[in-house]
């Protein structure tokens, strides 16, 4: 499969969009048409009977661009991914930025903890590629605001590590008009989640993470399944496909919820990972997951997965 290069024109357009957004202050974003790609994906997300598979790209297109960067997000939008997973951290001066790690050591030219740095000090360092080398042109750690503006109406967003900053994230998504596009997941008990959601009139989408083999997760899963209103989706993780795991998946689907699975590494999916699909057979990995009922799949190879799903008529 050919590697896609990030078009210079798209990069310029993205930078211009971010610049214009920064100049607009706190004013509301311009109105968009009623129908857009994000709305189309949301219709599938909220329809338990839909066979459309929602492809979630892990940290954007990190194989070709720095992870959690604006070009990495733009690239997966161009591919046709349905949701981009991004990670957030907060700076010393309370700016939410995109970073998987709590330090900038691995992904930038600098070192140190994000919580100890101001946003301006972070901007003195450059992002590096996922493979350790400088990318070739200057990229900085983006803010969550910048990322959401790029994603607005175009792709759904999963903010990982976002529950700890729920109020701050919600305030920002409400300001930008993207709350309905943003999903946060976590391993919190039902009562805690319900209490948090009850604090606000509008809320982000929420999804529980369940590992059936984890004893602490079993009572939590039972609480969510027994809740009066079905959950939007469940993320099910497993290192070995046991009858217990299969039963949990069946109960998720029977409850009217979507099933989210990860193909990132073997410990999350019993060996049904992207690398196995890439090196052996996509049908033996993605096909099995789809046959299990998964309609939300997080991947490190979004282009490869989308190509497979299109061949099965399960993606646009």
Coordinates of C-alpha atoms in Angstrom, one line a residue, residues 12 55 61 66 71-72 93 96 109 113 120 139 142 154 157 174 193 223 242 258 281 285 295 315:
X12 CA -1.5 25.7 4.7
X55 CA -13.1 3.5 12.2
X61 CA -1.9 9.2 11.4
X66 CA 3.9 13.3 14.7
X71 CA -1.3 17.1 10.1
X72 CA -1.8 13.7 11.7
X93 CA -1.2 28.0 33.0
X96 CA -5.3 21.9 27.4
X109 CA 12.9 18.4 21.0
X113 CA 6.7 17.7 32.6
X120 CA 4.3 29.6 25.7
X139 CA 5.4 21.6 14.1
X142 CA -1.3 22.0 19.3
X154 CA -15.6 16.7 9.6
X157 CA -13.3 12.9 18.3
X174 CA -19.8 24.1 24.2
X193 CA -20.5 9.0 35.9
X223 CA -24.3 -1.8 36.9
X242 CA -12.8 -16.7 26.7
X258 CA -22.3 -0.5 20.2
X281 CA -4.7 -11.6 6.6
X285 CA -8.4 -10.1 12.1
X295 CA -19.0 -1.7 14.9
X315 CA -17.7 1.7 5.1

